[in-house]
Amino acid sequence: MAENVLLEAEGISTHYGTSQALFGVSLKVPSRGGVAILGRNGAGKTTLLKTLAGDLRPSSGTVRFDGTDCTRMPTERRVRRGLGHVPQEQAIFGGLTVKENLLIGAMGDRTGKDRIDEMLELFPRLGQRLAQKAGTLSGGERKMLAISRALLSRPHLLMLDEPTEGVWHGVIEEIAQRLEQLTQDIAVVIVEQHVKLALRVSSYCYVMDRG
């Protein structure tokens, strides 16, 4: 990779109880641009993102983010250092309005509230739904809201797990365009079943098989 490395995982192994899900996985993410992680269902892609985000602790290996060993670092500290994660599920508060979800996302940064308008420019559909409960949004709108919430904390790296899953095909193109925009400024790691979309927004690709 020609650019500086922002995140590096080396020899990561992760277990769920006694079952091993990752087997010595290594990868590098540059400071800007897209990296795709591909593989069939059950290959370990979601487990890898959760390990990088700090939701799961690896049994061996190291994770370095922005030059610091964060292998044992809690998730909230990684977020404060600039690592954003949009999980596949439960990425929004369905009982709260769109605006309330955005305000919660903005709490992690002093200028977060000022950036809400930027998110509404990035995803104009959300501007029409501010008073609507997030749980009643369409699949695509929920993904847009989840991405916007993560961006409000000003991440240097944004990790997305299946951002187009359950999204109407007419909205997928809109999300793809926004992700392409983001890769011009920050690092984006995307797990995605739509291979063409993943490769479109990424300069590098890793393929996982059985962890």
mmCIF file of C-alpha atoms in Angstrom:
data_model
loop_
_atom_site.group_PDB
_atom_site.id
_atom_site.type_symbol
_atom_site.label_atom_id
_atom_site.label_comp_id
_atom_site.label_asym_id
_atom_site.label_seq_id
_atom_site.Cartn_x
_atom_site.Cartn_y
_atom_site.Cartn_z
ATOM 1 C CA MET A 1 0.000 0.000 0.000
ATOM 2 C CA ALA A 2 1.425 3.330 -1.064
ATOM 3 C CA GLU A 3 -0.364 5.385 1.607
ATOM 4 C CA ASN A 4 0.354 5.401 5.316
ATOM 5 C CA VAL A 5 -1.266 2.525 7.181
ATOM 6 C CA LEU A 6 -4.027 3.647 9.548
ATOM 7 C CA LEU A 7 -5.116 0.255 10.860
ATOM 8 C CA GLU A 8 -3.143 -2.980 10.888
ATOM 9 C CA ALA A 9 -4.209 -6.376 12.192
ATOM 10 C CA GLU A 10 -1.622 -9.116 12.467
ATOM 11 C CA GLY A 11 -2.296 -12.785 13.200
ATOM 12 C CA ILE A 12 -5.761 -12.211 14.669
ATOM 13 C CA SER A 13 -7.508 -15.283 16.087
ATOM 14 C CA THR A 14 -10.908 -14.933 17.755
ATOM 15 C CA HIS A 15 -13.109 -17.455 19.549
ATOM 16 C CA TYR A 16 -16.768 -17.694 20.481
ATOM 17 C CA GLY A 17 -16.435 -19.766 23.616
ATOM 18 C CA THR A 18 -14.591 -22.908 22.527
ATOM 19 C CA SER A 19 -15.316 -22.386 18.822
ATOM 20 C CA GLN A 20 -12.632 -20.599 16.819
ATOM 21 C CA ALA A 21 -13.980 -18.117 14.262
ATOM 22 C CA LEU A 22 -10.811 -16.385 13.026
ATOM 23 C CA PHE A 23 -7.506 -18.101 12.288
ATOM 24 C CA GLY A 24 -4.508 -15.776 12.140
ATOM 25 C CA VAL A 25 -6.107 -13.038 10.024
ATOM 26 C CA SER A 26 -3.893 -10.130 8.945
ATOM 27 C CA LEU A 27 -4.812 -7.005 6.982
ATOM 28 C CA LYS A 28 -3.816 -3.378 6.476
ATOM 29 C CA VAL A 29 -6.011 -0.336 5.872
ATOM 30 C CA PRO A 30 -4.518 2.861 4.396
ATOM 31 C CA SER A 31 -5.269 6.267 5.857
ATOM 32 C CA ARG A 32 -7.665 7.068 3.005
ATOM 33 C CA GLY A 33 -9.648 5.022 0.495
ATOM 34 C CA GLY A 34 -11.720 1.864 0.525
ATOM 35 C CA VAL A 35 -10.886 -1.703 1.533
ATOM 36 C CA ALA A 36 -13.363 -4.505 0.783
ATOM 37 C CA ILE A 37 -13.645 -7.727 2.783
ATOM 38 C CA LEU A 38 -15.389 -10.399 0.742
ATOM 39 C CA GLY A 39 -16.377 -13.997 1.371
ATOM 40 C CA ARG A 40 -19.358 -16.282 1.649
ATOM 41 C CA ASN A 41 -21.701 -16.251 4.660
ATOM 42 C CA GLY A 42 -19.999 -17.670 7.719
ATOM 43 C CA ALA A 43 -16.495 -16.873 6.495
ATOM 44 C CA GLY A 44 -15.795 -14.660 9.519
ATOM 45 C CA LYS A 45 -16.234 -11.178 8.034
ATOM 46 C CA THR A 46 -18.546 -9.848 10.753
ATOM 47 C CA THR A 47 -16.391 -11.417 13.463
ATOM 48 C CA LEU A 48 -13.360 -9.643 12.015
ATOM 49 C CA LEU A 49 -15.073 -6.241 12.100
ATOM 50 C CA LYS A 50 -16.279 -6.814 15.663
ATOM 51 C CA THR A 51 -12.736 -7.736 16.682
ATOM 52 C CA LEU A 52 -11.290 -4.637 15.035
ATOM 53 C CA ALA A 53 -13.966 -2.496 16.700
ATOM 54 C CA GLY A 54 -13.272 -3.981 20.138
ATOM 55 C CA ASP A 55 -16.616 -5.731 20.560
ATOM 56 C CA LEU A 56 -14.728 -9.034 20.618
ATOM 57 C CA ARG A 57 -11.288 -9.579 22.123
ATOM 58 C CA PRO A 58 -8.871 -11.687 20.072
ATOM 59 C CA SER A 59 -7.302 -14.728 21.688
ATOM 60 C CA SER A 60 -4.063 -13.964 19.860
ATOM 61 C CA GLY A 61 -2.617 -11.392 17.476
ATOM 62 C CA THR A 62 -2.451 -7.598 17.582
ATOM 63 C CA VAL A 63 -4.507 -4.668 16.309
ATOM 64 C CA ARG A 64 -2.836 -1.297 15.796
ATOM 65 C CA PHE A 65 -4.827 1.842 15.014
ATOM 66 C CA ASP A 66 -3.172 5.123 14.139
ATOM 67 C CA GLY A 67 0.157 3.872 15.454
ATOM 68 C CA THR A 68 -1.197 2.657 18.812
ATOM 69 C CA ASP A 69 -1.666 -0.924 19.977
ATOM 70 C CA CYS A 70 -5.402 -1.130 20.684
ATOM 71 C CA THR A 71 -5.710 -4.919 20.961
ATOM 72 C CA ARG A 72 -7.038 -4.640 24.535
ATOM 73 C CA MET A 73 -8.498 -1.154 24.197
ATOM 74 C CA PRO A 74 -12.253 -0.776 24.989
ATOM 75 C CA THR A 75 -14.569 0.059 22.117
ATOM 76 C CA GLU A 76 -15.422 3.542 23.415
ATOM 77 C CA ARG A 77 -11.743 4.525 23.459
ATOM 78 C CA ARG A 78 -11.338 3.334 19.875
ATOM 79 C CA VAL A 79 -14.320 5.465 18.881
ATOM 80 C CA ARG A 80 -12.781 8.512 20.554
ATOM 81 C CA ARG A 81 -9.549 7.856 18.662
ATOM 82 C CA GLY A 82 -11.468 7.891 15.362
ATOM 83 C CA LEU A 83 -12.687 4.378 14.622
ATOM 84 C CA GLY A 84 -16.327 4.201 13.513
ATOM 85 C CA HIS A 85 -18.313 0.966 13.137
ATOM 86 C CA VAL A 86 -21.741 0.461 11.563
ATOM 87 C CA PRO A 87 -22.797 -3.092 12.481
ATOM 88 C CA GLN A 88 -25.035 -5.257 10.354
ATOM 89 C CA GLU A 89 -27.898 -5.049 12.858
ATOM 90 C CA GLN A 90 -29.031 -2.856 15.774
ATOM 91 C CA ALA A 91 -27.171 0.181 14.449
ATOM 92 C CA ILE A 92 -29.961 2.646 15.335
ATOM 93 C CA PHE A 93 -32.451 3.262 18.141
ATOM 94 C CA GLY A 94 -35.758 2.302 16.558
ATOM 95 C CA GLY A 95 -37.908 3.888 19.270
ATOM 96 C CA LEU A 96 -36.306 7.309 18.836
ATOM 97 C CA THR A 97 -36.840 9.778 16.020
ATOM 98 C CA VAL A 98 -34.317 10.321 13.248
ATOM 99 C CA LYS A 99 -33.322 13.645 14.816
ATOM 100 C CA GLU A 100 -32.867 12.068 18.256
ATOM 101 C CA ASN A 101 -30.656 9.361 16.750
ATOM 102 C CA LEU A 102 -28.512 12.009 15.096
ATOM 103 C CA LEU A 103 -28.242 14.026 18.304
ATOM 104 C CA ILE A 104 -27.007 10.926 20.151
ATOM 105 C CA GLY A 105 -24.432 10.364 17.423
ATOM 106 C CA ALA A 106 -23.311 13.967 17.776
ATOM 107 C CA MET A 107 -22.627 13.659 21.508
ATOM 108 C CA GLY A 108 -19.169 12.213 20.956
ATOM 109 C CA ASP A 109 -17.785 15.351 19.301
ATOM 110 C CA ARG A 110 -17.928 18.973 20.460
ATOM 111 C CA THR A 111 -18.906 20.137 16.987
ATOM 112 C CA GLY A 112 -21.198 17.194 16.337
ATOM 113 C CA LYS A 113 -24.448 19.157 16.451
ATOM 114 C CA ASP A 114 -23.084 21.581 13.898
ATOM 115 C CA ARG A 115 -22.392 18.674 11.542
ATOM 116 C CA ILE A 116 -25.932 17.312 11.497
ATOM 117 C CA ASP A 117 -26.747 19.572 8.555
ATOM 118 C CA GLU A 118 -23.777 18.049 6.700
ATOM 119 C CA MET A 119 -25.300 14.593 7.193
ATOM 120 C CA LEU A 120 -28.624 15.830 5.845
ATOM 121 C CA GLU A 121 -26.798 17.097 2.770
ATOM 122 C CA LEU A 122 -25.074 13.738 2.404
ATOM 123 C CA PHE A 123 -28.381 11.868 2.756
ATOM 124 C CA PRO A 124 -31.212 14.329 1.890
ATOM 125 C CA ARG A 125 -33.872 11.682 2.528
ATOM 126 C CA LEU A 126 -33.171 11.924 6.249
ATOM 127 C CA GLY A 127 -34.047 15.623 6.237
ATOM 128 C CA GLN A 128 -37.590 14.655 5.304
ATOM 129 C CA ARG A 129 -37.805 12.137 8.162
ATOM 130 C CA LEU A 130 -36.442 14.035 11.170
ATOM 131 C CA ALA A 131 -39.601 13.652 13.260
ATOM 132 C CA GLN A 132 -40.210 10.044 12.204
ATOM 133 C CA LYS A 133 -39.416 7.097 14.470
ATOM 134 C CA ALA A 134 -36.292 5.415 13.155
ATOM 135 C CA GLY A 135 -37.875 1.979 13.433
ATOM 136 C CA THR A 136 -40.450 2.915 10.796
ATOM 137 C CA LEU A 137 -37.876 3.918 8.164
ATOM 138 C CA SER A 138 -37.236 1.834 5.083
ATOM 139 C CA GLY A 139 -34.220 -0.470 5.062
ATOM 140 C CA GLY A 140 -32.193 1.966 2.998
ATOM 141 C CA GLU A 141 -33.102 4.932 5.184
ATOM 142 C CA ARG A 142 -32.092 3.007 8.314
ATOM 143 C CA LYS A 143 -28.688 2.317 6.739
ATOM 144 C CA MET A 144 -28.305 6.004 5.845
ATOM 145 C CA LEU A 145 -29.148 6.970 9.420
ATOM 146 C CA ALA A 146 -26.679 4.459 10.858
ATOM 147 C CA ILE A 147 -23.891 5.731 8.597
ATOM 148 C CA SER A 148 -24.713 9.342 9.460
ATOM 149 C CA ARG A 149 -24.642 8.621 13.188
ATOM 150 C CA ALA A 150 -21.220 7.040 12.875
ATOM 151 C CA LEU A 151 -19.887 9.943 10.800
ATOM 152 C CA LEU A 152 -20.957 12.509 13.393
ATOM 153 C CA SER A 153 -18.111 11.355 15.645
ATOM 154 C CA ARG A 154 -15.620 12.360 12.904
ATOM 155 C CA PRO A 155 -14.025 8.937 12.358
ATOM 156 C CA HIS A 156 -10.743 8.539 10.520
ATOM 157 C CA LEU A 157 -11.859 5.003 9.679
ATOM 158 C CA LEU A 158 -15.440 3.883 9.053
ATOM 159 C CA MET A 159 -16.211 0.139 9.032
ATOM 160 C CA LEU A 160 -19.492 -0.932 7.415
ATOM 161 C CA ASP A 161 -21.012 -4.396 7.743
ATOM 162 C CA GLU A 162 -23.390 -5.132 4.835
ATOM 163 C CA PRO A 163 -24.522 -1.513 4.225
ATOM 164 C CA THR A 164 -26.885 -2.543 1.411
ATOM 165 C CA GLU A 165 -28.435 -5.617 3.030
ATOM 166 C CA GLY A 166 -32.237 -5.368 2.915
ATOM 167 C CA VAL A 167 -32.041 -2.181 0.863
ATOM 168 C CA TRP A 168 -34.283 -1.583 -2.160
ATOM 169 C CA HIS A 169 -32.198 -1.698 -5.338
ATOM 170 C CA GLY A 170 -33.208 1.868 -6.191
ATOM 171 C CA VAL A 171 -31.445 3.147 -3.049
ATOM 172 C CA ILE A 172 -28.300 1.032 -3.351
ATOM 173 C CA GLU A 173 -26.863 3.362 -5.995
ATOM 174 C CA GLU A 174 -27.376 6.367 -3.722
ATOM 175 C CA ILE A 175 -25.512 4.665 -0.862
ATOM 176 C CA ALA A 176 -22.727 3.585 -3.235
ATOM 177 C CA GLN A 177 -22.230 7.156 -4.443
ATOM 178 C CA ARG A 178 -21.996 8.454 -0.883
ATOM 179 C CA LEU A 179 -19.458 5.791 0.054
ATOM 180 C CA GLU A 180 -17.352 6.751 -2.952
ATOM 181 C CA GLN A 181 -17.413 10.334 -1.693
ATOM 182 C CA LEU A 182 -16.303 9.260 1.766
ATOM 183 C CA THR A 183 -13.304 7.307 0.479
ATOM 184 C CA GLN A 184 -11.885 10.537 -0.893
ATOM 185 C CA ASP A 185 -11.439 11.862 2.658
ATOM 186 C CA ILE A 186 -11.284 8.956 5.118
ATOM 187 C CA ALA A 187 -10.604 5.223 5.263
ATOM 188 C CA VAL A 188 -13.585 2.927 4.679
ATOM 189 C CA VAL A 189 -13.708 -0.822 5.287
ATOM 190 C CA ILE A 190 -16.745 -2.476 3.744
ATOM 191 C CA VAL A 191 -18.153 -5.980 4.129
ATOM 192 C CA GLU A 192 -20.605 -6.409 1.286
ATOM 193 C CA GLN A 193 -22.303 -9.210 -0.664
ATOM 194 C CA HIS A 194 -22.665 -6.984 -3.733
ATOM 195 C CA VAL A 195 -19.185 -7.632 -5.081
ATOM 196 C CA LYS A 196 -19.383 -5.033 -7.849
ATOM 197 C CA LEU A 197 -20.374 -2.338 -5.363
ATOM 198 C CA ALA A 198 -17.634 -3.354 -2.921
ATOM 199 C CA LEU A 199 -14.963 -3.260 -5.600
ATOM 200 C CA ARG A 200 -16.328 0.020 -6.938
ATOM 201 C CA VAL A 201 -15.722 1.840 -3.663
ATOM 202 C CA SER A 202 -12.493 0.011 -2.755
ATOM 203 C CA SER A 203 -8.890 0.121 -3.912
ATOM 204 C CA TYR A 204 -7.898 -3.036 -2.007
ATOM 205 C CA CYS A 205 -9.712 -6.298 -1.363
ATOM 206 C CA TYR A 206 -9.336 -9.208 1.047
ATOM 207 C CA VAL A 207 -11.176 -12.496 0.558
ATOM 208 C CA MET A 208 -11.963 -14.616 3.615
ATOM 209 C CA ASP A 209 -12.673 -18.333 3.649
ATOM 210 C CA ARG A 210 -13.545 -20.246 6.823
ATOM 211 C CA GLY A 211 -12.015 -17.652 9.108
#
